[in-house]
Tab-separated table of C-alpha atoms in Angstrom:
chain	number	residue	atom	x	y	z
A	1092	UNK	CA	67.787	-11.525	48.333
A	1093	UNK	CA	68.325	-7.931	47.219
A	1094	UNK	CA	65.275	-5.713	46.811
A	1095	UNK	CA	64.640	-4.740	43.205
A	1096	UNK	CA	63.852	-1.067	42.597
A	1097	UNK	CA	61.084	-0.245	40.109
A	1098	UNK	CA	62.227	1.096	36.754
A	1099	UNK	CA	62.275	4.911	36.379
A	1100	UNK	CA	59.021	6.490	35.190
A	1101	UNK	CA	59.004	7.181	31.455
A	1102	UNK	CA	58.729	10.793	30.396
A	1103	UNK	CA	55.416	11.628	28.757
A	1104	UNK	CA	55.822	12.706	25.121
A	1105	UNK	CA	53.424	14.368	22.690
A	1106	UNK	CA	53.838	12.907	19.180
A	1107	UNK	CA	57.462	12.098	19.972
A	1108	UNK	CA	58.211	15.576	21.365
A	1109	UNK	CA	58.641	16.144	25.135
A	1110	UNK	CA	55.813	18.143	26.732
A	1111	UNK	CA	56.200	21.838	27.569
A	1112	UNK	CA	57.775	22.792	30.855
A	1113	UNK	CA	55.126	23.613	33.494
A	1114	UNK	CA	54.762	27.312	34.116
A	1115	UNK	CA	56.178	28.517	37.405
A	1116	UNK	CA	53.454	29.863	39.734
A	1117	UNK	CA	53.231	33.634	39.861
A	1118	UNK	CA	55.086	35.138	42.800
A	1119	UNK	CA	52.865	36.638	45.480
A	1120	UNK	CA	54.217	39.940	46.786
A	1121	UNK	CA	54.531	40.723	50.461
A	1122	UNK	CA	52.662	43.792	51.673
A	1123	UNK	CA	52.495	45.885	54.853
A	1124	UNK	CA	49.019	45.911	56.407
A	1125	UNK	CA	47.674	48.187	59.159
A	1126	UNK	CA	44.486	46.976	60.886
A	1127	UNK	CA	42.175	49.724	62.206
A	1128	UNK	CA	38.921	49.464	64.134
A	1129	UNK	CA	35.946	50.656	62.081
A	1130	UNK	CA	34.217	51.921	65.234
A	1131	UNK	CA	36.790	54.418	66.535
A	1132	UNK	CA	39.732	54.247	64.095
A	1133	UNK	CA	42.165	52.924	66.706
A	1134	UNK	CA	44.895	50.497	65.738
A	1135	UNK	CA	44.065	46.888	66.539
A	1136	UNK	CA	47.644	45.694	66.041
A	1137	UNK	CA	51.034	47.017	64.892
A	1138	UNK	CA	51.660	47.030	61.114
A	1139	UNK	CA	52.516	43.546	59.847
A	1140	UNK	CA	54.250	42.261	56.712
A	1141	UNK	CA	52.225	39.386	55.222
A	1142	UNK	CA	51.769	37.679	51.827
A	1143	UNK	CA	49.117	39.422	49.752
A	1144	UNK	CA	47.232	36.180	49.088
A	1145	UNK	CA	46.295	35.502	52.727
A	1146	UNK	CA	42.582	34.635	52.741
A	1147	UNK	CA	39.896	36.636	54.527
A	1148	UNK	CA	39.657	33.867	57.128
A	1149	UNK	CA	43.440	34.093	57.594
A	1150	UNK	CA	43.216	37.861	58.148
A	1151	UNK	CA	40.486	37.264	60.716
A	1152	UNK	CA	42.609	34.742	62.603
A	1153	UNK	CA	45.606	37.124	62.446
A	1154	UNK	CA	43.658	40.076	63.900
A	1155	UNK	CA	42.303	37.921	66.706
A	1156	UNK	CA	45.799	36.633	67.456
A	1157	UNK	CA	47.442	40.074	67.439
A	1158	UNK	CA	44.771	41.996	69.337
A	1159	UNK	CA	44.385	39.407	72.131
A	1160	UNK	CA	41.332	41.226	73.432
A	1161	UNK	CA	39.162	38.160	73.789
A	1162	UNK	CA	39.627	34.533	74.625
A	1163	UNK	CA	37.243	33.498	71.834
A	1164	UNK	CA	37.816	34.606	68.235
A	1165	UNK	CA	35.567	37.430	67.039
A	1166	UNK	CA	34.302	37.276	63.444
A	1167	UNK	CA	35.354	40.366	61.463
A	1168	UNK	CA	34.464	41.873	58.106
A	1169	UNK	CA	37.255	43.774	56.327
A	1170	UNK	CA	37.232	46.630	53.863
A	1171	UNK	CA	39.668	49.173	52.420
A	1172	UNK	CA	38.566	52.733	51.691
A	1173	UNK	CA	39.225	54.018	48.180
A	1174	UNK	CA	41.032	57.363	47.729
A	1175	UNK	CA	38.711	60.307	47.173
A	1176	UNK	CA	38.125	61.032	43.496
A	1177	UNK	CA	36.352	64.321	42.745
A	1178	UNK	CA	35.689	63.181	39.165
A	1179	UNK	CA	34.011	59.960	40.254
A	1180	UNK	CA	30.326	59.659	39.251
A	1181	UNK	CA	27.651	59.958	41.928
A	1182	UNK	CA	26.998	56.691	43.701
A	1183	UNK	CA	30.445	55.261	42.970
A	1184	UNK	CA	31.742	52.871	45.679
A	1185	UNK	CA	33.948	54.438	48.326
A	1186	UNK	CA	35.303	51.207	49.791
A	1187	UNK	CA	36.207	47.689	48.697
A	1188	UNK	CA	35.175	44.716	50.819
A	1189	UNK	CA	37.771	41.964	51.187
A	1190	UNK	CA	35.877	38.766	50.396
A	1191	UNK	CA	38.748	36.592	49.111
A	1192	UNK	CA	42.155	38.167	49.760
A	1193	UNK	CA	43.949	41.518	49.566
A	1194	UNK	CA	45.683	40.380	46.378
A	1195	UNK	CA	42.432	39.468	44.605
A	1196	UNK	CA	40.186	42.259	45.912
A	1197	UNK	CA	42.505	45.244	46.532
A	1198	UNK	CA	45.635	44.879	44.375
A	1199	UNK	CA	43.501	43.481	41.552
A	1200	UNK	CA	40.840	46.213	41.821
A	1201	UNK	CA	40.007	47.848	38.439
A	1202	UNK	CA	40.876	51.331	39.734
A	1203	UNK	CA	44.514	50.245	40.366
A	1204	UNK	CA	44.676	52.630	43.338
A	1205	UNK	CA	46.891	50.312	45.374
A	1206	UNK	CA	50.300	48.722	44.747
A	1207	UNK	CA	52.372	46.244	46.816
A	1208	UNK	CA	54.590	49.181	47.893
A	1209	UNK	CA	51.686	50.934	49.686
A	1210	UNK	CA	50.743	50.416	53.318
A	1211	UNK	CA	47.277	48.870	53.025
A	1212	UNK	CA	44.965	50.249	55.744
A	1213	UNK	CA	42.334	47.587	56.467
A	1214	UNK	CA	39.250	48.622	58.462
A	1215	UNK	CA	37.865	45.852	60.671
A	1216	UNK	CA	34.204	45.592	61.734
A	1217	UNK	CA	33.390	43.016	64.426
A	1218	UNK	CA	30.393	40.922	63.474
A	1219	UNK	CA	29.566	39.918	67.023
A	1220	UNK	CA	30.172	42.510	69.712
A	1221	UNK	CA	28.392	40.752	72.556
A	1222	UNK	CA	28.380	37.328	74.161
A	1223	UNK	CA	25.505	35.090	75.193
A	1224	UNK	CA	26.066	33.128	78.394
A	1225	UNK	CA	25.273	29.398	78.176
A	1226	UNK	CA	22.250	28.178	80.108
A	1227	UNK	CA	23.286	25.798	82.880
A	1228	UNK	CA	20.242	25.239	85.095
A	1229	UNK	CA	16.465	25.033	85.040
A	1230	UNK	CA	15.204	28.187	86.771
A	1231	UNK	CA	11.449	27.634	86.323
A	1232	UNK	CA	8.953	24.949	85.384
A	1233	UNK	CA	5.687	26.589	84.304
A	1234	UNK	CA	2.516	24.543	84.026
A	1235	UNK	CA	-0.700	25.703	82.385
A	1236	UNK	CA	-1.144	23.842	79.127
A	1237	UNK	CA	-3.256	20.696	79.430
A	1238	UNK	CA	-1.878	19.049	76.262
A	1239	UNK	CA	1.582	18.714	74.681
A	1240	UNK	CA	3.264	21.946	73.602
A	1241	UNK	CA	3.560	22.031	69.796
A	1242	UNK	CA	5.313	25.347	69.096
A	1243	UNK	CA	7.108	28.175	70.878
A	1244	UNK	CA	8.571	31.524	69.862
A	1245	UNK	CA	10.526	34.273	71.620
A	1246	UNK	CA	9.374	37.852	71.114
A	1247	UNK	CA	11.892	40.058	69.224
A	1248	UNK	CA	13.139	41.644	72.460
A	1249	UNK	CA	13.336	38.328	74.305
A	1250	UNK	CA	11.063	39.595	77.078
A	1251	UNK	CA	8.048	37.435	76.202
A	1252	UNK	CA	7.444	33.895	75.049
A	1253	UNK	CA	4.471	32.523	73.112
A	1254	UNK	CA	3.589	28.832	73.132
A	1255	UNK	CA	0.935	26.866	71.264
A	1256	UNK	CA	-0.556	23.603	72.445
A	1257	UNK	CA	-2.881	20.744	71.627
A	1258	UNK	CA	-5.324	22.159	74.190
A	1259	UNK	CA	-6.447	24.736	71.517
A	1260	UNK	CA	-4.850	27.606	73.485
A	1261	UNK	CA	-1.784	29.753	73.013
A	1262	UNK	CA	-0.144	31.208	76.101
A	1263	UNK	CA	2.096	34.198	76.770
A	1264	UNK	CA	4.824	34.046	79.392
A	1265	UNK	CA	6.823	36.901	80.942
A	1266	UNK	CA	10.468	35.839	80.837
A	1267	UNK	CA	11.667	38.565	83.202
A	1268	UNK	CA	9.489	37.362	86.061
A	1269	UNK	CA	9.170	33.808	84.668
A	1270	UNK	CA	5.406	33.819	85.212
A	1271	UNK	CA	2.318	33.251	83.001
A	1272	UNK	CA	1.079	36.417	81.317
A	1273	UNK	CA	-2.048	35.679	79.231
A	1274	UNK	CA	-4.073	32.785	77.843
A	1275	UNK	CA	-5.067	33.260	74.194
A	1276	UNK	CA	-8.307	31.313	73.627
A	1277	UNK	CA	-10.189	31.201	70.335
A	1278	UNK	CA	-8.920	28.393	68.131
A	1279	UNK	CA	-11.123	25.328	67.712
A	1280	UNK	CA	-8.198	22.957	67.154
A	1281	UNK	CA	-4.535	22.498	68.011
A	1282	UNK	CA	-2.398	25.646	67.835
A	1283	UNK	CA	0.302	24.602	65.373
A	1284	UNK	CA	2.355	27.789	64.870
A	1285	UNK	CA	2.968	31.118	66.607
A	1286	UNK	CA	4.818	34.070	65.068
A	1287	UNK	CA	5.662	37.523	66.458
A	1288	UNK	CA	5.530	40.715	64.447
A	1289	UNK	CA	9.080	42.135	64.553
A	1290	UNK	CA	7.899	45.282	66.421
A	1291	UNK	CA	6.351	43.075	69.127
A	1292	UNK	CA	2.954	44.797	68.719
A	1293	UNK	CA	1.056	41.747	67.452
A	1294	UNK	CA	1.211	37.973	67.679
A	1295	UNK	CA	-0.156	35.660	64.989
A	1296	UNK	CA	-1.276	32.093	65.622
A	1297	UNK	CA	-2.279	29.383	63.152
A	1298	UNK	CA	-4.406	26.392	64.049
A	1299	UNK	CA	-5.569	22.970	62.970
A	1300	UNK	CA	-8.960	24.618	62.363
A	1301	UNK	CA	-7.507	26.418	59.329
A	1302	UNK	CA	-7.862	29.846	60.975
A	1303	UNK	CA	-5.243	32.548	61.519
A	1304	UNK	CA	-5.726	34.775	64.559
A	1305	UNK	CA	-4.060	38.047	65.603
A	1306	UNK	CA	-3.547	38.992	69.252
A	1307	UNK	CA	-2.488	42.020	71.282
A	1308	UNK	CA	0.331	40.720	73.542
A	1309	UNK	CA	-0.169	43.543	76.063
A	1310	UNK	CA	-3.755	42.620	76.852
A	1311	UNK	CA	-3.984	39.041	75.573
A	1312	UNK	CA	-7.132	40.019	73.647
A	1313	UNK	CA	-7.830	38.994	70.019
A	1314	UNK	CA	-7.544	41.683	67.360
A	1315	UNK	CA	-10.812	41.172	65.500
A	1316	UNK	CA	-12.225	37.879	64.335
A	1317	UNK	CA	-10.254	34.981	62.892
A	1318	UNK	CA	-8.816	35.295	59.373
A	1319	UNK	CA	-10.642	32.583	57.436
A	1320	UNK	CA	-9.903	31.264	53.950
A	1321	UNK	CA	-7.759	28.152	54.214
A	1322	UNK	CA	-9.588	24.837	53.866
A	1323	UNK	CA	-7.031	22.819	55.871
A	1324	UNK	CA	-4.710	23.427	58.806
A	1325	UNK	CA	-2.066	26.157	58.956
A	1326	UNK	CA	1.539	24.967	58.635
A	1327	UNK	CA	3.573	28.191	58.842
A	1328	UNK	CA	3.339	31.974	59.345
A	1329	UNK	CA	5.655	34.812	58.313
A	1330	UNK	CA	5.442	38.602	58.790
A	1331	UNK	CA	6.492	41.255	56.277
A	1332	UNK	CA	9.926	42.659	57.308
A	1333	UNK	CA	9.937	45.899	59.306
A	1334	UNK	CA	12.471	47.607	57.010
A	1335	UNK	CA	9.919	47.235	54.192
A	1336	UNK	CA	6.736	48.100	56.093
A	1337	UNK	CA	7.062	49.319	59.674
A	1338	UNK	CA	3.570	50.742	60.252
A	1339	UNK	CA	1.307	47.851	59.206
A	1340	UNK	CA	3.265	44.775	58.052
A	1341	UNK	CA	1.313	42.112	56.202
A	1342	UNK	CA	1.159	38.455	57.200
A	1343	UNK	CA	1.683	35.349	55.034
A	1344	UNK	CA	0.202	31.970	55.991
A	1345	UNK	CA	0.818	28.581	54.392
A	1346	UNK	CA	-1.499	25.608	54.650
A	1347	UNK	CA	-1.936	21.897	54.078
A	1348	UNK	CA	-4.445	22.909	51.358
A	1349	UNK	CA	-1.510	23.780	49.058
A	1350	UNK	CA	-1.987	27.553	49.101
A	1351	UNK	CA	-0.335	30.585	50.670
A	1352	UNK	CA	-2.435	33.600	51.617
A	1353	UNK	CA	-1.124	37.117	52.218
A	1354	UNK	CA	-3.301	39.067	54.644
A	1355	UNK	CA	-3.583	42.818	55.182
A	1356	UNK	CA	-3.659	43.497	58.918
A	1357	UNK	CA	-5.469	46.804	58.250
A	1358	UNK	CA	-8.407	45.516	56.171
A	1359	UNK	CA	-8.175	41.948	57.600
A	1360	UNK	CA	-8.716	40.580	54.106
A	1361	UNK	CA	-6.702	38.367	51.799
A	1362	UNK	CA	-4.649	40.542	49.425
A	1363	UNK	CA	-3.851	37.594	47.163
A	1364	UNK	CA	-3.516	33.818	47.212
A	1365	UNK	CA	-0.527	31.869	45.862
A	1366	UNK	CA	-1.789	28.649	44.303
A	1367	UNK	CA	1.092	27.235	42.290
A	1368	UNK	CA	1.920	24.246	44.506
A	1369	UNK	CA	0.264	20.857	43.937
A	1370	UNK	CA	0.638	19.585	47.532
A	1371	UNK	CA	0.873	20.886	51.087
A	1372	UNK	CA	2.908	24.088	51.566
A	1373	UNK	CA	5.011	23.328	54.629
A	1374	UNK	CA	6.984	26.574	55.095
A	1375	UNK	CA	6.618	30.206	54.034
A	1376	UNK	CA	9.358	32.830	54.570
A	1377	UNK	CA	9.235	36.551	53.741
A	1378	UNK	CA	12.615	37.696	52.391
A	1379	UNK	CA	13.793	41.269	52.665
A	1380	UNK	CA	15.212	41.897	49.188
A	1381	UNK	CA	14.406	41.187	45.558
A	1382	UNK	CA	11.652	43.765	45.071
A	1383	UNK	CA	9.909	46.785	46.567
A	1384	UNK	CA	8.034	44.542	49.003
A	1385	UNK	CA	10.568	41.701	49.214
A	1386	UNK	CA	9.953	38.147	48.029
A	1387	UNK	CA	8.143	35.118	49.427
A	1388	UNK	CA	9.794	31.705	49.621
A	1389	UNK	CA	7.527	28.647	49.870
A	1390	UNK	CA	8.534	25.003	50.387
A	1391	UNK	CA	6.104	22.227	49.570
A	1392	UNK	CA	5.498	18.487	49.629
A	1393	UNK	CA	5.372	18.650	45.804
A	1394	UNK	CA	9.221	18.628	46.056
A	1395	UNK	CA	9.648	22.249	44.954
A	1396	UNK	CA	10.622	25.577	46.460
A	1397	UNK	CA	8.960	28.555	44.798
A	1398	UNK	CA	9.929	32.232	44.902
A	1399	UNK	CA	7.228	34.897	44.495
A	1400	UNK	CA	7.125	38.672	44.171
A	1401	UNK	CA	5.596	39.780	47.465
A	1402	UNK	CA	4.004	42.929	46.001
A	1403	UNK	CA	1.518	41.277	43.640
A	1404	UNK	CA	2.118	37.550	44.175
A	1405	UNK	CA	3.743	37.036	40.775
A	1406	UNK	CA	5.783	33.787	40.484
A	1407	UNK	CA	9.502	34.421	39.908
A	1408	UNK	CA	11.331	31.075	40.117
A	1409	UNK	CA	10.674	27.401	40.795
A	1410	UNK	CA	13.479	25.332	42.348
A	1411	UNK	CA	12.995	21.651	41.475
A	1412	UNK	CA	16.131	19.806	42.617
A	1413	UNK	CA	14.692	18.051	45.680
A	1414	UNK	CA	13.742	14.368	45.304
A	1415	UNK	CA	11.239	14.303	48.190
A	1416	UNK	CA	9.043	16.572	50.312
A	1417	UNK	CA	10.604	19.886	51.302
A	1418	UNK	CA	9.688	20.201	54.982
A	1419	UNK	CA	12.104	22.855	56.274
A	1420	UNK	CA	13.533	26.089	54.870
A	1421	UNK	CA	15.849	28.757	56.274
A	1422	UNK	CA	17.144	32.144	55.080
A	1423	UNK	CA	20.515	33.577	56.051
A	1424	UNK	CA	18.624	36.763	57.043
A	1425	UNK	CA	16.069	35.005	59.288
A	1426	UNK	CA	17.407	36.369	62.566
A	1427	UNK	CA	17.615	40.069	61.613
A	1428	UNK	CA	14.210	39.894	59.911
A	1429	UNK	CA	12.612	38.286	62.964
A	1430	UNK	CA	14.129	40.740	65.466
A	1431	UNK	CA	13.705	43.845	63.267
A	1432	UNK	CA	15.032	47.008	64.979
A	1433	UNK	CA	15.980	45.263	68.249
A	1434	UNK	CA	19.631	44.334	68.825
A	1435	UNK	CA	21.765	43.379	71.813
A	1436	UNK	CA	21.773	46.963	73.176
A	1437	UNK	CA	18.093	46.724	74.141
A	1438	UNK	CA	17.265	50.146	72.655
A	1439	UNK	CA	13.590	50.560	71.735
A	1440	UNK	CA	12.750	52.804	68.747
A	1441	UNK	CA	10.538	55.803	69.453
A	1442	UNK	CA	8.681	55.778	66.117
A	1443	UNK	CA	7.929	53.612	63.101
A	1444	UNK	CA	10.351	55.677	61.013
A	1445	UNK	CA	13.190	55.101	63.470
A	1446	UNK	CA	12.337	51.396	63.675
A	1447	UNK	CA	12.391	51.114	59.889
A	1448	UNK	CA	15.757	52.876	59.736
A	1449	UNK	CA	17.296	50.665	62.440
A	1450	UNK	CA	15.937	47.470	60.873
A	1451	UNK	CA	17.237	48.517	57.440
A	1452	UNK	CA	20.698	49.242	58.859
A	1453	UNK	CA	20.869	45.825	60.560
A	1454	UNK	CA	19.672	44.078	57.398
A	1455	UNK	CA	22.149	45.912	55.130
A	1456	UNK	CA	25.021	45.172	57.525
A	1457	UNK	CA	24.342	41.446	57.248
A	1458	UNK	CA	23.970	41.619	53.464
A	1459	UNK	CA	27.506	43.009	53.153
A	1460	UNK	CA	28.891	39.634	54.169
A	1461	UNK	CA	26.184	37.185	53.085
A	1462	UNK	CA	23.781	38.419	50.381
A	1463	UNK	CA	20.275	36.974	50.406
A	1464	UNK	CA	19.849	34.811	47.329
A	1465	UNK	CA	16.655	35.117	45.330
A	1466	UNK	CA	17.734	34.970	41.671
A	1467	UNK	CA	19.628	31.659	41.764
A	1468	UNK	CA	17.729	28.823	40.082
A	1469	UNK	CA	20.369	26.101	40.505
A	1470	UNK	CA	21.712	24.891	43.867
A	1471	UNK	CA	25.059	26.327	44.925
A	1472	UNK	CA	25.853	23.095	46.756
A	1473	UNK	CA	24.257	19.765	47.632
A	1474	UNK	CA	24.813	18.987	51.300
A	1475	UNK	CA	24.939	15.212	51.745
A	1476	UNK	CA	25.838	13.183	54.804
A	1477	UNK	CA	22.730	12.606	56.902
A	1478	UNK	CA	21.550	8.994	56.883
A	1479	UNK	CA	17.851	9.692	57.537
A	1480	UNK	CA	15.353	12.459	56.800
A	1481	UNK	CA	16.220	15.994	57.858
A	1482	UNK	CA	13.886	17.573	60.388
A	1483	UNK	CA	15.225	21.149	60.648
A	1484	UNK	CA	17.778	23.477	59.043
A	1485	UNK	CA	18.692	26.929	60.377
A	1486	UNK	CA	21.247	29.639	59.524
A	1487	UNK	CA	23.307	31.217	62.287
A	1488	UNK	CA	22.396	34.879	63.024
A	1489	UNK	CA	25.566	36.130	61.283
A	1490	UNK	CA	24.901	33.920	58.231
A	1491	UNK	CA	28.286	32.179	58.453
A	1492	UNK	CA	27.018	28.715	59.380
A	1493	UNK	CA	24.126	26.380	58.656
A	1494	UNK	CA	23.058	23.690	61.121
A	1495	UNK	CA	20.939	20.698	60.129
A	1496	UNK	CA	19.172	18.208	62.402
A	1497	UNK	CA	18.071	14.760	61.315
A	1498	UNK	CA	16.425	11.547	62.423
A	1499	UNK	CA	19.863	9.864	62.388
A	1500	UNK	CA	20.456	11.353	65.911
A	1501	UNK	CA	23.060	13.819	64.629
A	1502	UNK	CA	23.514	17.531	63.962
A	1503	UNK	CA	25.745	18.713	61.128
A	1504	UNK	CA	27.413	22.096	60.656
A	1505	UNK	CA	28.066	23.516	57.168
A	1506	UNK	CA	29.656	26.712	55.831
A	1507	UNK	CA	26.849	29.165	55.149
A	1508	UNK	CA	28.366	30.653	51.990
A	1509	UNK	CA	29.735	27.557	50.231
A	1510	UNK	CA	27.851	24.634	51.784
A	1511	UNK	CA	31.091	22.849	52.666
A	1512	UNK	CA	30.853	20.315	55.478
A	1513	UNK	CA	32.407	21.463	58.768
A	1514	UNK	CA	31.571	19.032	61.564
A	1515	UNK	CA	29.147	16.421	62.892
A	1516	UNK	CA	27.791	16.887	66.422
A	1517	UNK	CA	26.993	13.541	68.036
A	1518	UNK	CA	25.585	12.944	71.505
A	1519	UNK	CA	21.836	12.477	71.173
A	1520	UNK	CA	20.426	8.953	71.337
A	1521	UNK	CA	17.180	9.839	69.584
A	1522	UNK	CA	16.037	11.769	66.533
A	1523	UNK	CA	16.949	15.487	66.681
A	1524	UNK	CA	13.838	17.560	66.048
A	1525	UNK	CA	14.724	21.242	66.452
A	1526	UNK	CA	17.716	23.604	66.513
A	1527	UNK	CA	18.276	27.183	67.679
A	1528	UNK	CA	21.371	29.420	67.616
A	1529	UNK	CA	22.514	31.810	70.295
A	1530	UNK	CA	22.293	35.438	69.139
A	1531	UNK	CA	26.107	35.718	68.971
A	1532	UNK	CA	26.394	32.625	66.686
A	1533	UNK	CA	28.826	30.996	69.118
A	1534	UNK	CA	26.525	28.291	70.461
A	1535	UNK	CA	23.880	25.944	69.066
A	1536	UNK	CA	21.152	24.153	71.015
A	1537	UNK	CA	19.419	20.981	69.864
A	1538	UNK	CA	16.211	19.320	71.090
A	1539	UNK	CA	15.733	15.598	70.648
A	1540	UNK	CA	13.308	12.724	70.966
A	1541	UNK	CA	15.555	11.506	73.804
A	1542	UNK	CA	14.005	14.259	76.004
A	1543	UNK	CA	17.240	16.247	76.316
A	1544	UNK	CA	18.515	19.620	75.174
A	1545	UNK	CA	22.193	19.908	74.324
A	1546	UNK	CA	24.181	23.128	73.953
A	1547	UNK	CA	27.117	22.815	71.543
A	1548	UNK	CA	30.228	24.991	71.549
A	1549	UNK	CA	31.046	26.048	67.968
A	1550	UNK	CA	34.673	26.546	68.962
A	1551	UNK	CA	35.266	22.876	69.795
A	1552	UNK	CA	32.206	21.263	68.144
A	1553	UNK	CA	31.537	19.426	71.396
A	1554	UNK	CA	28.797	19.493	74.011
A	1555	UNK	CA	29.114	22.556	76.224
A	1556	UNK	CA	26.137	21.882	78.484
A	1557	UNK	CA	23.770	18.897	78.632
A	1558	UNK	CA	20.307	19.967	79.849
A	1559	UNK	CA	18.259	16.901	80.936
A	1560	UNK	CA	14.636	15.853	81.100
A	1561	UNK	CA	15.057	29.309	72.868
A	1562	UNK	CA	17.788	36.251	71.757
A	1563	UNK	CA	18.774	36.488	75.581
A	1564	UNK	CA	20.665	34.265	77.996
A	1565	UNK	CA	17.631	32.020	78.407
A	1566	UNK	CA	16.563	28.784	76.765
A	1567	UNK	CA	12.939	27.667	76.784
A	1568	UNK	CA	11.750	24.138	76.106
A	1569	UNK	CA	8.363	22.440	76.002
A	1570	UNK	CA	7.026	19.034	75.059
A	1571	UNK	CA	4.675	16.204	75.853
A	1572	UNK	CA	4.944	16.839	79.609
A	1573	UNK	CA	2.760	19.967	79.014
A	1574	UNK	CA	5.155	22.229	80.930
A	1575	UNK	CA	7.382	25.114	79.857
A	1576	UNK	CA	10.910	24.937	81.277
A	1577	UNK	CA	13.127	28.023	81.423
A	1578	UNK	CA	16.893	27.454	81.531
A	1579	UNK	CA	19.435	30.161	82.215
A	1580	UNK	CA	22.993	30.799	83.361
């Protein structure tokens, strides 16, 4: 029996008249592009003829392919310098950043300084000029705590580690010699959070006793008495960024009592209390832009995230789109705010003014590619996919990626600017509790209920190293076995 073909599709008509012919897409011109290094002005590749609508990501892949300097792709930012205009007003931009494509950002620029016939000179700035080696072995197991370890934090330089435990003590560890440094005794309950000042001059701890304590990491001695005011335990601590206040940064503490207190480290008194939440405040973060003294972000079990002016504590925005407790919060600027003036070169500033200048330069460099958001009141994207509650979210140091860990045993990677889903990392057989990025944003490490750490390669989205039983080439872990384990290459 012969196969019957379906009848031809009828042409769509509008009131008996055939529809208009679809407009032909606009032709994209081809342009000649010369890629130059922003650091020394050398040519990264010979001039190439490409379509003007190649995306920024496409330009990045092209530069990596043509330069062939590294086996792994290096993230770049691109900009084109505008011709000098003596009549331009003071403060006028001198360069245009390529965020979408050369066609959209350069050829379509209001000044009309460039045409498809010009050779477009694109300056390339590498966003990661160093590499962190993956940890592959346990180099030390340090005992000292007599109860499970509840929190840990690297110092900004990566030379020291602070841990807090259920034994009411915090401890300092020297990561160069991998030995205990000091025992910080004073809390009357579990030490729930530890946070370093970005100049590494002070350490703050928060306890189940509702007290905040400041310590001198060089001597291990307390700096004055405990800061008292909260009626329930401390849930989170955050220091004022160094590029805002380098000499005496303030400290913000959040508590189960539903309040956030901002403390002056000079007078040791509460400057103001934020009392807008109706339930426990689980996280506080001090952002670096949005006002003279930055802004404070607070996440609460009342299902809201609130944004406050950090100078006087005035409420700015309330974000209400969550349907349940907000237990974790991350900023795309977290890494540069936490490490302040210290970068991969290991240079130590000689004064507060130099530290403030270095920290400001690092912060502004990151903002060129991923601005910190503080005036958006509606979510840019809703990231769905996890099957159980989310335990931790964290931005990569360069702000390009977001990683989320959940009780569904998985880790998910998302685009940091758009929120688009990238990949799911599977391998754990228990809930994933915590995440940390390597300083070069190339690797991610996850800690799970299954008692393992896993290092993930962001090039393949697969396990790079499986560590059985967190700035530098070291990884530090701690848990219910009451020991600190140091892992390194």
